[in-house]
Coordinates of C-alpha atoms and ligand atoms in Angstrom, one line a residue:
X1 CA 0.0 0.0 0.0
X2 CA 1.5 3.3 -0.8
X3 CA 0.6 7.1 0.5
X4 CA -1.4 8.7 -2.0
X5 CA -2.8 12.0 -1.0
X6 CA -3.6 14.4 -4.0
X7 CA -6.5 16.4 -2.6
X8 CA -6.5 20.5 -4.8
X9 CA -8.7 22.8 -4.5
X10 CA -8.8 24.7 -7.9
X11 CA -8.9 27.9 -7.3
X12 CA -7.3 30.6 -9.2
X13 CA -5.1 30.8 -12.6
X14 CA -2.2 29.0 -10.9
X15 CA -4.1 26.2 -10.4
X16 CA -3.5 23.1 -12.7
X17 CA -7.3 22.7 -13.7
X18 CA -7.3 26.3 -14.3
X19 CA -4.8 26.4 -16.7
X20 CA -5.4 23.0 -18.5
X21 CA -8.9 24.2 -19.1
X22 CA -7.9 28.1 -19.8
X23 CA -5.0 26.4 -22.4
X24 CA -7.4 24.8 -24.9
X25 CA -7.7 28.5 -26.6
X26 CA -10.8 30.2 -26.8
X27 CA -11.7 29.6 -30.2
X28 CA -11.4 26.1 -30.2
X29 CA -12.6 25.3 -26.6
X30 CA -15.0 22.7 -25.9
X31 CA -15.6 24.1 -22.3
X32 CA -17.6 27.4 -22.1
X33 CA -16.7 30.5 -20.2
X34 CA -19.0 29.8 -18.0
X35 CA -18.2 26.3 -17.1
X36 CA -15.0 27.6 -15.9
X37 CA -16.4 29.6 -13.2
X38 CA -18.4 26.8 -12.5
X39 CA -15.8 24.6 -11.7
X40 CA -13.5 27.2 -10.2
X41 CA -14.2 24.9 -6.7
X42 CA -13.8 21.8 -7.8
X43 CA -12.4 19.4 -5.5
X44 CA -10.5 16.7 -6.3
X45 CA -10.0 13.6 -4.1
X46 CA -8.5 10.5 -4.4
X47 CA -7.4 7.0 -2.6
X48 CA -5.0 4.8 -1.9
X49 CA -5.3 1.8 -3.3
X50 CA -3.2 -1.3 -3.0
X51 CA -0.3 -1.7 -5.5
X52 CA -0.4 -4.9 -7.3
X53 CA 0.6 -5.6 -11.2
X54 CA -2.7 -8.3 -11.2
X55 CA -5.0 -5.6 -13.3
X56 CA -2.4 -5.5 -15.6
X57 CA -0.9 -9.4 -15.8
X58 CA -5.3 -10.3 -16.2
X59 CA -5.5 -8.0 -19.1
X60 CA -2.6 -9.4 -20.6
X61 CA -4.2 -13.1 -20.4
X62 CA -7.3 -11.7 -22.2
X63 CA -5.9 -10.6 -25.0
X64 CA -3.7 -13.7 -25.2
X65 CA -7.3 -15.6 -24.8
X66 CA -8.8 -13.2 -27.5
X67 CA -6.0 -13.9 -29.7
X68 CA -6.6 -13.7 -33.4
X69 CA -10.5 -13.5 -32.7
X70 CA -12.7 -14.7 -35.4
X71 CA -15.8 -14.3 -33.2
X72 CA -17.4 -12.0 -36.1
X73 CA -17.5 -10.8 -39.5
X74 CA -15.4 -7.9 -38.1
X75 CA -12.2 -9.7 -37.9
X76 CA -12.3 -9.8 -42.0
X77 CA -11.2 -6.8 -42.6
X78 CA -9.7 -5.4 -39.1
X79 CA -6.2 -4.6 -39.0
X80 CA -5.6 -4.3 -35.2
X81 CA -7.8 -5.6 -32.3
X82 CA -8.5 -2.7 -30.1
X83 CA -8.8 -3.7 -26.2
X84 CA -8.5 -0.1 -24.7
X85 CA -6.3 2.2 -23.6
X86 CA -5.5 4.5 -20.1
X87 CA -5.3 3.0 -16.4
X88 CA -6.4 0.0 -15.4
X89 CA -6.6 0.7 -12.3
X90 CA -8.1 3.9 -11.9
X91 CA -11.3 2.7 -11.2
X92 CA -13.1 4.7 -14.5
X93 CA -14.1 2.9 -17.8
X94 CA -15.4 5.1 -20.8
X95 CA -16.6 2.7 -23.2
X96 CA -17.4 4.0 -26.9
X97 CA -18.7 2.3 -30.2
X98 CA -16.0 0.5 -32.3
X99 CA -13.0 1.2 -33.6
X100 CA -12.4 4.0 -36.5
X101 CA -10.0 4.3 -39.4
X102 CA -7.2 5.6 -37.2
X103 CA -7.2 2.9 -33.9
X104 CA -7.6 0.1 -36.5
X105 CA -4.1 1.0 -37.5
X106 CA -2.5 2.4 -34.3
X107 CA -3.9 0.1 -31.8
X108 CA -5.3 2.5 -29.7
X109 CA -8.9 3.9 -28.7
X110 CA -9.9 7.4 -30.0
X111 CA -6.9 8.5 -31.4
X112 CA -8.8 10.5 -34.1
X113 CA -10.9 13.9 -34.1
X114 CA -13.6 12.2 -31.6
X115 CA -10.6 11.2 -29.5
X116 CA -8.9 14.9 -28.9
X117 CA -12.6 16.1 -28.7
X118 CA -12.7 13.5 -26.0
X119 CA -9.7 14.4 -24.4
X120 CA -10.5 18.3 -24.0
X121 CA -13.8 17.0 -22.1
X122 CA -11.3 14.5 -19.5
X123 CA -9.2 17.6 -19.1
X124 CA -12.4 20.0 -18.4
X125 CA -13.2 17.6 -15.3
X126 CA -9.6 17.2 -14.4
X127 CA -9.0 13.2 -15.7
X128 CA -6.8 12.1 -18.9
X129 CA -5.6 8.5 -19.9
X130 CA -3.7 8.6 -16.9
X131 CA -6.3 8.2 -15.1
X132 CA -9.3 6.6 -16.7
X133 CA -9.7 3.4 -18.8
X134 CA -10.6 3.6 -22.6
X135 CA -12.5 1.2 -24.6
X136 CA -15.2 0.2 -27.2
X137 CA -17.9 -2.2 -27.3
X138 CA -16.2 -3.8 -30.3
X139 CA -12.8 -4.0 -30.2
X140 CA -12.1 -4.3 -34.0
X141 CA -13.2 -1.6 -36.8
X142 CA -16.9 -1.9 -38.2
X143 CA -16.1 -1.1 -42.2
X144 CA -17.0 2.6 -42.9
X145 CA -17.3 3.4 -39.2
X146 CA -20.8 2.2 -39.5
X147 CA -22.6 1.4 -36.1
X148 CA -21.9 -2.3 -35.2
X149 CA -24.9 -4.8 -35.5
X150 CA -26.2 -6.4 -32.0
X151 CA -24.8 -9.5 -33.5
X152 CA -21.4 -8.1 -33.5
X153 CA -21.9 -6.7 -30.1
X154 CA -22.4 -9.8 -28.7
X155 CA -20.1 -11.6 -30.1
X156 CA -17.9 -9.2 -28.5
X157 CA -19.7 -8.7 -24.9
X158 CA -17.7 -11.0 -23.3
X159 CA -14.4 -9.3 -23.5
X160 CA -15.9 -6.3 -22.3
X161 CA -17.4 -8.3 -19.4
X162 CA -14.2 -9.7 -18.5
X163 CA -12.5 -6.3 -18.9
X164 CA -15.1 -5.0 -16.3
X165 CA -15.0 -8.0 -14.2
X166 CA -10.9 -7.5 -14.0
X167 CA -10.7 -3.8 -13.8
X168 CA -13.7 -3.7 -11.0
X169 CA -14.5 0.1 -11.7
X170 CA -15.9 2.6 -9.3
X171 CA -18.1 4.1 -12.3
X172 CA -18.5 3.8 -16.1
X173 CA -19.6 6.4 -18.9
X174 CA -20.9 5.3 -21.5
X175 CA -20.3 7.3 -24.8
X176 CA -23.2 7.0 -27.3
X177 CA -26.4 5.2 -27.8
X178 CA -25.0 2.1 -28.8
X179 CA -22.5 1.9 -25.6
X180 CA -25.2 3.2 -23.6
X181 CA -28.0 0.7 -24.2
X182 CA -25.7 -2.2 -24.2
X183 CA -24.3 -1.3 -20.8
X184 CA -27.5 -0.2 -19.4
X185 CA -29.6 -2.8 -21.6
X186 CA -32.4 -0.3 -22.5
X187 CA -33.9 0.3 -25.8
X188 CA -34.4 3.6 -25.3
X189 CA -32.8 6.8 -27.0
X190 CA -29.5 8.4 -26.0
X191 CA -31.1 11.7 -25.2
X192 CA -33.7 9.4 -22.7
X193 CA -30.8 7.7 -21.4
X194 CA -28.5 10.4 -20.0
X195 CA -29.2 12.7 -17.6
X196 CA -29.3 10.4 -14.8
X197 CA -27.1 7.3 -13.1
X198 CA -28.0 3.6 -14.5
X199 CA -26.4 0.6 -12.7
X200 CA -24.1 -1.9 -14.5
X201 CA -24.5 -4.8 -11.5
X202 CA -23.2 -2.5 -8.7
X203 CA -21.6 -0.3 -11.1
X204 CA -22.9 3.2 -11.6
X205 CA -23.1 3.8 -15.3
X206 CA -23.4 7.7 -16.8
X207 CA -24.6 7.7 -20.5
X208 CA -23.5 10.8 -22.3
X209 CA -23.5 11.7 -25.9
X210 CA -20.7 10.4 -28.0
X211 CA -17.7 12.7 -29.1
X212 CA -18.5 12.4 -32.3
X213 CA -21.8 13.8 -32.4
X214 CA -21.1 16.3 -30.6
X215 CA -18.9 17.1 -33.4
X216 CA -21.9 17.8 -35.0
X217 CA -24.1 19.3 -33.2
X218 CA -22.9 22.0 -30.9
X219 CA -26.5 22.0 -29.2
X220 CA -24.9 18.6 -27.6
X221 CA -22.2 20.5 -25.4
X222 CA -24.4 21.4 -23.0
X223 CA -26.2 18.3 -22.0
X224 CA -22.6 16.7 -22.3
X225 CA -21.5 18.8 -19.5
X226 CA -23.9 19.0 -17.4
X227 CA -23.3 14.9 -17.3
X228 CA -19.1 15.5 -16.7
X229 CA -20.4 17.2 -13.8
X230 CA -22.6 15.0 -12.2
X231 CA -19.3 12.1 -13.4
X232 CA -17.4 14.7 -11.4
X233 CA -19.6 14.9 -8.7
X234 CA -19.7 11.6 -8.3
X235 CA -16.1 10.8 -8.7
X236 CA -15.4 13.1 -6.0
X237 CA -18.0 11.1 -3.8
X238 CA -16.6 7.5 -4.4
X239 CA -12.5 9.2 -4.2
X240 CA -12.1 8.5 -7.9
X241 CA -9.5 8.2 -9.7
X242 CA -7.7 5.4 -7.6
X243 CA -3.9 6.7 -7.7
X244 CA -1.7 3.6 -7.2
X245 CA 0.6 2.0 -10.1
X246 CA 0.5 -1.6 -10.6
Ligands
URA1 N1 -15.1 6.3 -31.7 C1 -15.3 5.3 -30.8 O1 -16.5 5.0 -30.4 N2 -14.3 4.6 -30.4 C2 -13.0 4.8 -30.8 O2 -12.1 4.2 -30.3 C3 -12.9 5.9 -31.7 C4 -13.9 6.6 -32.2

């Protein structure tokens, strides 16, 4: 067990928040103005947690039981199996859609336009890949980025189960209809969806709009925020992120 004690109050311009949100440039910020002052007292807290490489040596053994999957019609045409990317152990899972053009060659979960979208919106409620876990509901590319069939999905579940069952997060977002009625296992609509906390088992699950939409539609920001701050809310509740290394 080591000592972690990270506990900051942000608030002024020297704080790291401050700046990390003040630093995305005001014409290309996903945050606005207002949010800032919003979150000018945010508190964030976080636990020890008991060092071990397990997280780490049980993901390796699932991809090793993965292997070259042919569990799907996706595997015809993938070039990299995409498991996830971020901390393990951190005790956060955002789980997103599929694959695009970009992670199907590099390995690696939003990498591409949706991915630094998504990475603006960790930084606006203080996470990053350091300290959340990144994945998709299918971990190899649907062709054309279309939206995976159930079929696919479950052909695919069980990794995702297993990755859940391993990691043991304190909370999960999902990103996007398709994450968020698979994880929630509702029919209904994305903009029915969010708003409120779901339960995976005893896992609170926050459905949000996808990255990519909100690409889109700039309309979507503001439901999307008001969400990272009941994630943040509730993060700070449960002392999440988790802070030790494997
Ligand atoms: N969109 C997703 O849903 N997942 C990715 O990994 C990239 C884009």
């Amino acid at each position: 067990m080591t000592e972690k004690s990270d506990t900051s109050t942000g608030t002024g311009r020297n704080d790291p928040f401050w700046n990390s949100v003040a630093s995305f440039g005001l014409d290309d910020i996903f945050v606005l103005p207002e949010w800032i002052s919003e979150l000018k007292g945010v508190k964030t807290t976080s636990v020890a947690v008991e060092e071990s490489g397990s997280i780490s040596l049980e993901l390796t053994a699932l991809t090793q039981r993965v292997g070259d999957c042919r569990g799907c019609r996706l595997c015809e045409e993938r070039n990299t199996i995409v498991f996830g990317g971020g901390n393990p152990s951190a005790g956060i899972v955002f789980i997103g859609e599929g694959p695009g053009a970009n992670e199907d060659i590099q390995g690696v979960p939003f990498v591409g336009r949706a991915g630094k979208l998504l990475d603006r919106i960790l930084a606006a409620i203080n996470l990053d890949r350091d300290s959340a876990f990144i994945t998709n509901i299918v971990k190899c590319r649907p062709p054309g980025n279309r939206t995976p069939s159930k079929d696919e999905v479950a052909a695919c579940w069980w990794i995702l189960e297993e990755q859940i069952r391993i990691m043991q997060p304190g909370v999960i977002v999902a990103l996007g209809a398709p994450a968020s009625r698979a994880i929630t296992g509702s029919s209904e609509g994305i903009g029915k969806l969010r708003g409120r906390i779901h339960r995976y088992g005893d896992i609170p699950v926050i459905p949000t709009y996808h990255p990519a939409a909100l690409l889109r539609t700039d309309a979507l920001r503001r439901p999307v925020w008001n969400d990272m701050k009941m994630l943040r809310q509730l993060l700070d509740e449960l002392g999440l992120p988790r802070t030790g290394k494997e």
